[in-house]
XYZ file of C-alpha atoms in Angstrom:
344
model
C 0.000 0.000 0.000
C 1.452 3.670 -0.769
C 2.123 5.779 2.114
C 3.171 9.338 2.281
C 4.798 10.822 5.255
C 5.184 14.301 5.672
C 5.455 17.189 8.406
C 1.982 18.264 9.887
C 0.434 20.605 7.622
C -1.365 24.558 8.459
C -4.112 25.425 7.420
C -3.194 29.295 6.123
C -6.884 30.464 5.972
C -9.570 28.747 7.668
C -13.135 29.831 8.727
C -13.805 28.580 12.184
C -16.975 30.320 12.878
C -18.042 31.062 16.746
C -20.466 29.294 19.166
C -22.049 25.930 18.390
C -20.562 26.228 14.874
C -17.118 26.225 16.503
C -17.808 23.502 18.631
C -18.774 21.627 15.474
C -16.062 22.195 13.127
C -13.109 22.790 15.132
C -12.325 19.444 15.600
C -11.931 18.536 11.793
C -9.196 21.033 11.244
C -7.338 20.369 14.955
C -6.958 16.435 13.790
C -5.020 17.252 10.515
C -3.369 20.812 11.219
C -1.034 22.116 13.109
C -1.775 25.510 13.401
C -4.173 27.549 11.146
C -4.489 30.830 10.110
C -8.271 32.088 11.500
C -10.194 34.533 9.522
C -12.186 37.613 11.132
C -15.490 37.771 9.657
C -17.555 37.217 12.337
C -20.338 38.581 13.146
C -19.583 41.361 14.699
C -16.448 41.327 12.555
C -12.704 40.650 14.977
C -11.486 44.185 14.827
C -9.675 45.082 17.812
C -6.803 42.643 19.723
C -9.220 42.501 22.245
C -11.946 41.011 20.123
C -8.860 38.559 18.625
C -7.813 37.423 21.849
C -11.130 36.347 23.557
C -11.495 34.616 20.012
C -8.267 32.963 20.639
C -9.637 32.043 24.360
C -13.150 30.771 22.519
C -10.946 28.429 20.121
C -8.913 26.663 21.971
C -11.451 25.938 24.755
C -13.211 24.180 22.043
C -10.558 21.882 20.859
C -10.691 18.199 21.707
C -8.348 17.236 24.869
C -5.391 17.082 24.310
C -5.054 18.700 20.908
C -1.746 20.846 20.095
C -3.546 23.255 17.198
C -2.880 26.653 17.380
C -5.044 29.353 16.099
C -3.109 32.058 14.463
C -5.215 34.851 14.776
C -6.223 38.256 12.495
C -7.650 41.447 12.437
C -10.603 42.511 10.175
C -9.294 45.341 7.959
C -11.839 48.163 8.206
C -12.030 52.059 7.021
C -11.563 52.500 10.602
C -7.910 50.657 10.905
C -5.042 53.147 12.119
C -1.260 52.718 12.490
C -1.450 52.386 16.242
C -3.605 49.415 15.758
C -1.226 47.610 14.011
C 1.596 48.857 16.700
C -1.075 47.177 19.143
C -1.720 44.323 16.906
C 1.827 43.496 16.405
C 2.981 43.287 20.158
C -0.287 40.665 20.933
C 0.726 38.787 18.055
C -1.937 39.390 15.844
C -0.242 38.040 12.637
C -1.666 39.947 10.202
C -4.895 41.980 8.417
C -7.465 40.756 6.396
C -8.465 42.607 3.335
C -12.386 42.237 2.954
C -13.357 44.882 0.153
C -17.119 46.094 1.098
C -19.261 43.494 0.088
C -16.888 40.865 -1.611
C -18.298 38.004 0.536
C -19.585 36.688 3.644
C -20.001 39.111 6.576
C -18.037 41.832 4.572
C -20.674 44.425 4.980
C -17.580 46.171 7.700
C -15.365 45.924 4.986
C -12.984 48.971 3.223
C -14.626 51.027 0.653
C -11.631 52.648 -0.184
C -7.566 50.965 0.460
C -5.631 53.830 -1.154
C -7.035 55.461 1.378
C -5.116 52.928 3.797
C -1.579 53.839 2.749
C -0.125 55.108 6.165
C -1.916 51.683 7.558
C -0.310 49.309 4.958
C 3.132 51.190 5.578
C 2.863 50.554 8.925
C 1.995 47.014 8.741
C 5.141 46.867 6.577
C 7.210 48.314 9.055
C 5.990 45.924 12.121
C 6.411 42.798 9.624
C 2.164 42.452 10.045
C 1.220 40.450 6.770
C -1.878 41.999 4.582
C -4.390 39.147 3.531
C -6.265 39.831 0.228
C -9.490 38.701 -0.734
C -8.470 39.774 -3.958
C -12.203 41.261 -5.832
C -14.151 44.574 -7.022
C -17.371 44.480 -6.320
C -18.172 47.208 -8.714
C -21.697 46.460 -10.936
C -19.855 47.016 -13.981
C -17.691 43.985 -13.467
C -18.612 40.579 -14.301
C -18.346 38.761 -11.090
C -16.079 35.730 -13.230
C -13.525 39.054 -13.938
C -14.099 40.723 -10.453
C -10.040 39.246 -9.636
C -8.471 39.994 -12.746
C -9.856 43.486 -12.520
C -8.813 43.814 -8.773
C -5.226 42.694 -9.972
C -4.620 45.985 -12.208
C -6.919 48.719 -10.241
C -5.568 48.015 -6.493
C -3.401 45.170 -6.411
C -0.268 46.672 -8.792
C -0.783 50.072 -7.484
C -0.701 48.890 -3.574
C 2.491 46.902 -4.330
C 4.056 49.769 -5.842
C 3.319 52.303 -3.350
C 4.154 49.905 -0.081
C 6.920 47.915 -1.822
C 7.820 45.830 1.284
C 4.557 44.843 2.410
C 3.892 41.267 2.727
C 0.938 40.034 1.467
C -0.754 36.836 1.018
C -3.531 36.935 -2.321
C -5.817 34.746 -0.417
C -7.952 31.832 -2.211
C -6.265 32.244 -6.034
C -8.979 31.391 -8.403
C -7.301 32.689 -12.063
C -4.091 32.563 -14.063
C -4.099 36.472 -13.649
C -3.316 35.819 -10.176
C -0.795 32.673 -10.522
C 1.496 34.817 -12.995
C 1.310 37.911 -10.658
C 2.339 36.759 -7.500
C 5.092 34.332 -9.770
C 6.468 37.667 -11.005
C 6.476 39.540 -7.487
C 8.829 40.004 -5.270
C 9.339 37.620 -2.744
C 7.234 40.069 0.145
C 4.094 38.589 -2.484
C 2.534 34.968 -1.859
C -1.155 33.187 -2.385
C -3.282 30.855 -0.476
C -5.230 28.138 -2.446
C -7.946 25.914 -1.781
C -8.620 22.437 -2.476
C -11.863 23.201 -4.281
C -9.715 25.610 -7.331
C -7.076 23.131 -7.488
C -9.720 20.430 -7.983
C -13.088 21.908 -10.219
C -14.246 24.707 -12.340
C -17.522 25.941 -13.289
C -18.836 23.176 -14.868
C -18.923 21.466 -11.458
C -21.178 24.378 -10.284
C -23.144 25.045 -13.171
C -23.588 22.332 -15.737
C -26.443 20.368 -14.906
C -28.186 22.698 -12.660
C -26.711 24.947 -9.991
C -24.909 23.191 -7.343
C -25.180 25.149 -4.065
C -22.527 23.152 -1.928
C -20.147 24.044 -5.319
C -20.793 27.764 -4.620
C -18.220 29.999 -3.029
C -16.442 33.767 -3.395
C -14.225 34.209 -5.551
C -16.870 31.870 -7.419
C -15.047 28.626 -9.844
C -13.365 29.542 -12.823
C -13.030 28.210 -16.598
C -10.734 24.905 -16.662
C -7.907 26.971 -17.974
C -7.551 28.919 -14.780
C -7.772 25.356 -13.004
C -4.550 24.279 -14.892
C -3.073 27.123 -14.588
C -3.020 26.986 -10.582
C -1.629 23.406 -10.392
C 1.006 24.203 -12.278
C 1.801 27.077 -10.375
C 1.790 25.025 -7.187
C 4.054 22.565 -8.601
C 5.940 24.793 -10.977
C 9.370 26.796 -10.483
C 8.002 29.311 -8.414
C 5.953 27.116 -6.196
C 7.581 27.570 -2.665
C 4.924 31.316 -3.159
C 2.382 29.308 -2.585
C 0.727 27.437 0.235
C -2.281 25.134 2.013
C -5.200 27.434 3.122
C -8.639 25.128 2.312
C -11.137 28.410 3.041
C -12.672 25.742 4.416
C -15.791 28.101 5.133
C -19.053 26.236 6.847
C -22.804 27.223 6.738
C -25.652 24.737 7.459
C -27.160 23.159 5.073
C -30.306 25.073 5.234
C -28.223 28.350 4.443
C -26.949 27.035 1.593
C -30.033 25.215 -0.213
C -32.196 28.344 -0.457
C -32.992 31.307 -2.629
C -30.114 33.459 -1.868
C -27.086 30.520 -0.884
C -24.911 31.104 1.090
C -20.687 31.022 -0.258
C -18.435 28.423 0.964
C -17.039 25.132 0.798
C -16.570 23.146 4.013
C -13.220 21.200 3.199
C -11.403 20.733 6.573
C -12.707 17.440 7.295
C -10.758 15.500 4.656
C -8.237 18.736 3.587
C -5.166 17.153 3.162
C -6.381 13.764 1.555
C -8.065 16.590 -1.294
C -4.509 18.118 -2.119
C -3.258 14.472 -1.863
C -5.298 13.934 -5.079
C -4.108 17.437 -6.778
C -0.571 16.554 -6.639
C -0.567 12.877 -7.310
C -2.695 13.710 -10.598
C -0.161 16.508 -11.601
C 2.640 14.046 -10.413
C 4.167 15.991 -7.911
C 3.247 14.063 -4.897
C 6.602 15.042 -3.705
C 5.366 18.879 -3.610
C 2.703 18.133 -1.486
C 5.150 18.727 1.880
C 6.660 21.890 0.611
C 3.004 23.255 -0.357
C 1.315 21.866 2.929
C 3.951 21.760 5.310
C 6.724 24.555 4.372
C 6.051 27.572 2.002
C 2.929 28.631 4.659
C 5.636 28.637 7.733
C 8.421 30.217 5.840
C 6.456 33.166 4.481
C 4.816 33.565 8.188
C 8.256 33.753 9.688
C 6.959 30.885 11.621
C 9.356 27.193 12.253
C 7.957 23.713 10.629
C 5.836 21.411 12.317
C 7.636 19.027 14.555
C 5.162 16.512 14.452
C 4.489 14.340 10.724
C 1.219 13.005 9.327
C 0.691 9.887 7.350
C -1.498 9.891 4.048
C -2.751 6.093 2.745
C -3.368 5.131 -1.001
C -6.769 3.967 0.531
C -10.171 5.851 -0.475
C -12.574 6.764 1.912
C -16.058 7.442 1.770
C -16.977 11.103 2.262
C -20.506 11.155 4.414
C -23.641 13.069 2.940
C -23.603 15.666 6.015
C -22.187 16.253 9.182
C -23.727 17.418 12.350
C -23.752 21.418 12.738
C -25.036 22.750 15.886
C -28.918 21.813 15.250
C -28.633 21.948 11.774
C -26.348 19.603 9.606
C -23.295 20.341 6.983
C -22.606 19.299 3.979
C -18.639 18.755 3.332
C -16.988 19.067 -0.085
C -17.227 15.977 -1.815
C -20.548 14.463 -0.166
C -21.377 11.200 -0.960
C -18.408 10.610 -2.897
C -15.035 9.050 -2.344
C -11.559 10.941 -1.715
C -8.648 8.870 -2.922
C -6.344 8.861 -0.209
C -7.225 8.638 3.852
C -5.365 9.622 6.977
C -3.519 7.208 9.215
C -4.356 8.430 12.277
């Protein structure tokens, strides 16, 4: 039987929700990861350290006994954000920001209106080492929400990078070649987060058919030549830019099977076995530890894993739904197989 041995993996962006929802999914991500990077959107949005830290406190009293995960935690970027906050930030160690333009996604209503605006804040993030993490979209009517990245690429992206030269920033969740060939020609300050589910369909899997709500999430699938283009850019010469972060983003299964669904793909539960898949069908399995395990931790100024986790050539059955609070979830993949399983 195959095996595949590897340092423990981070999750570099990963939607952990708050209450019973916490409760619920926490576990899935604790099993596999090591640490994970946990995005602010709450509601009310995490926007001061205080907010992060009883977060923080909220997380890891939910995590199974015993369990080593750490939460690495962020701030919500708002019109509101000043210099001494990321002074503050920086000495709690509040990683970094995340970039929410107003209305992008879920629970971005707080988000900024205007980042040009934000200069002084982004040079002071640059200053304090405080990473800036892009959800990387206009949300201007004009734009066709399939072009809402490359657009956000040439009207904020360039120009940020050229005025704050040494910021660091992560272009969170990748979806497009655009974005593959930009952060390949950056500097090295410039690295992107990808999920399982752009790695692994376009937007036939959400549209062909009939709309597939559980396929639905911001920045929405892409054509098949965007697909290609990201696994080769996590296996290609400049792959050690990119890294593991699943967006693994839960809602209940009654929030997604209505009128107005909701955007997300819950992936933590069988994360790693997904990318497994990605890089054994590009035949790179031996990128999978640098993309999982290394190029996250390096760009975070943060050491490896110490512990390793063990991937099997076995399939495993992925359930229909999952309990979520009193409401169920339905993972990525349901009722389907994933390729490869966890020895745990």
């Amino acid at each position: 039987m195959q095996t595949l041995t590897i340092i423990q993996p981070d999750d570099m962006h990963l939607h952990l929700r708050d209450g019973d929802a916490l409760q619920a999914v926490v576990p899935y991500s604790a099993r596999q990861m090591g640490r994970a990077v946990i995005m602010p959107n709450l509601k009310p949005p995490v926007v001061s350290v205080a907010d992060a830290l009883a977060y923080k406190a909220r997380i890891l009293a939910a995590l199974p006994a015993g369990s080593t995960f750490e939460p690495l935690m962020t701030l919500y970027l708002t019109d509101k954000t000043t210099p001494e906050l990321v002074r503050e930030a920086k000495a709690a160690g509040i990683v970094a920001f995340k970039l929410y333009p107003a209305g992008a996604t879920t629970n971005s209503d707080s988000g900024v209106t205007d980042l040009f605006k934000l200069i002084p804040v982004l040079e002071e993030m640059a200053a304090q080492g405080v990473l800036l993490l892009v959800h990387g979209e206009v949300t201007d009517a004009d734009i066709d929400i399939f072009d809402r990245e490359a657009a956000f690429i040439e009207r904020i992206m360039k120009p940020v990078l050229a005025k704050v030269p040494d910021l660091k920033v992560v272009f969170e969740h990748i979806t497009t070649a655009e974005a593959a060939r930009l952060v390949q020609e950056a500097g090295e300050n410039v690295a992107a987060s990808v999920t399982p589910q752009h790695l692994l369909l376009n937007r036939n899997d959400l549209l062909v058919g009939g709309v597939r709500p559980h396929h639905f999430c911001l920045p929405v699938l892409k054509r098949e030549t965007h697909r290609q283009a990201l696994v080769a850019a996590v296996t290609g010469d400049k792959a050690h830019k990119f890294f593991l972060g699943t967006d693994s983003a839960p809602h209940a299964r009654s929030a997604k099977e209505n009128a107005c669904g909701c955007a997300g793909m819950f992936s933590a539960a069988t994360a790693i076995e997904l990318y497994a898949e990605v890089f054994e069908q590009a035949g790179a399995l031996d990128k999978l530890e640098a993309f999982a395990s290394k190029n996250g931790a390096r760009f975070y100024g943060l050491p490896e894993n110490t512990r390793t986790l063990t991937l099997i050539k076995q399939p495993q059955s992925v359930p229909e739904s999952v309990a979520y609070g009193s409401d169920t979830l339905v993972p990525m993949r349901a009722g389907g197989e994933v390729a490869w399983s966890v020895q745990y």
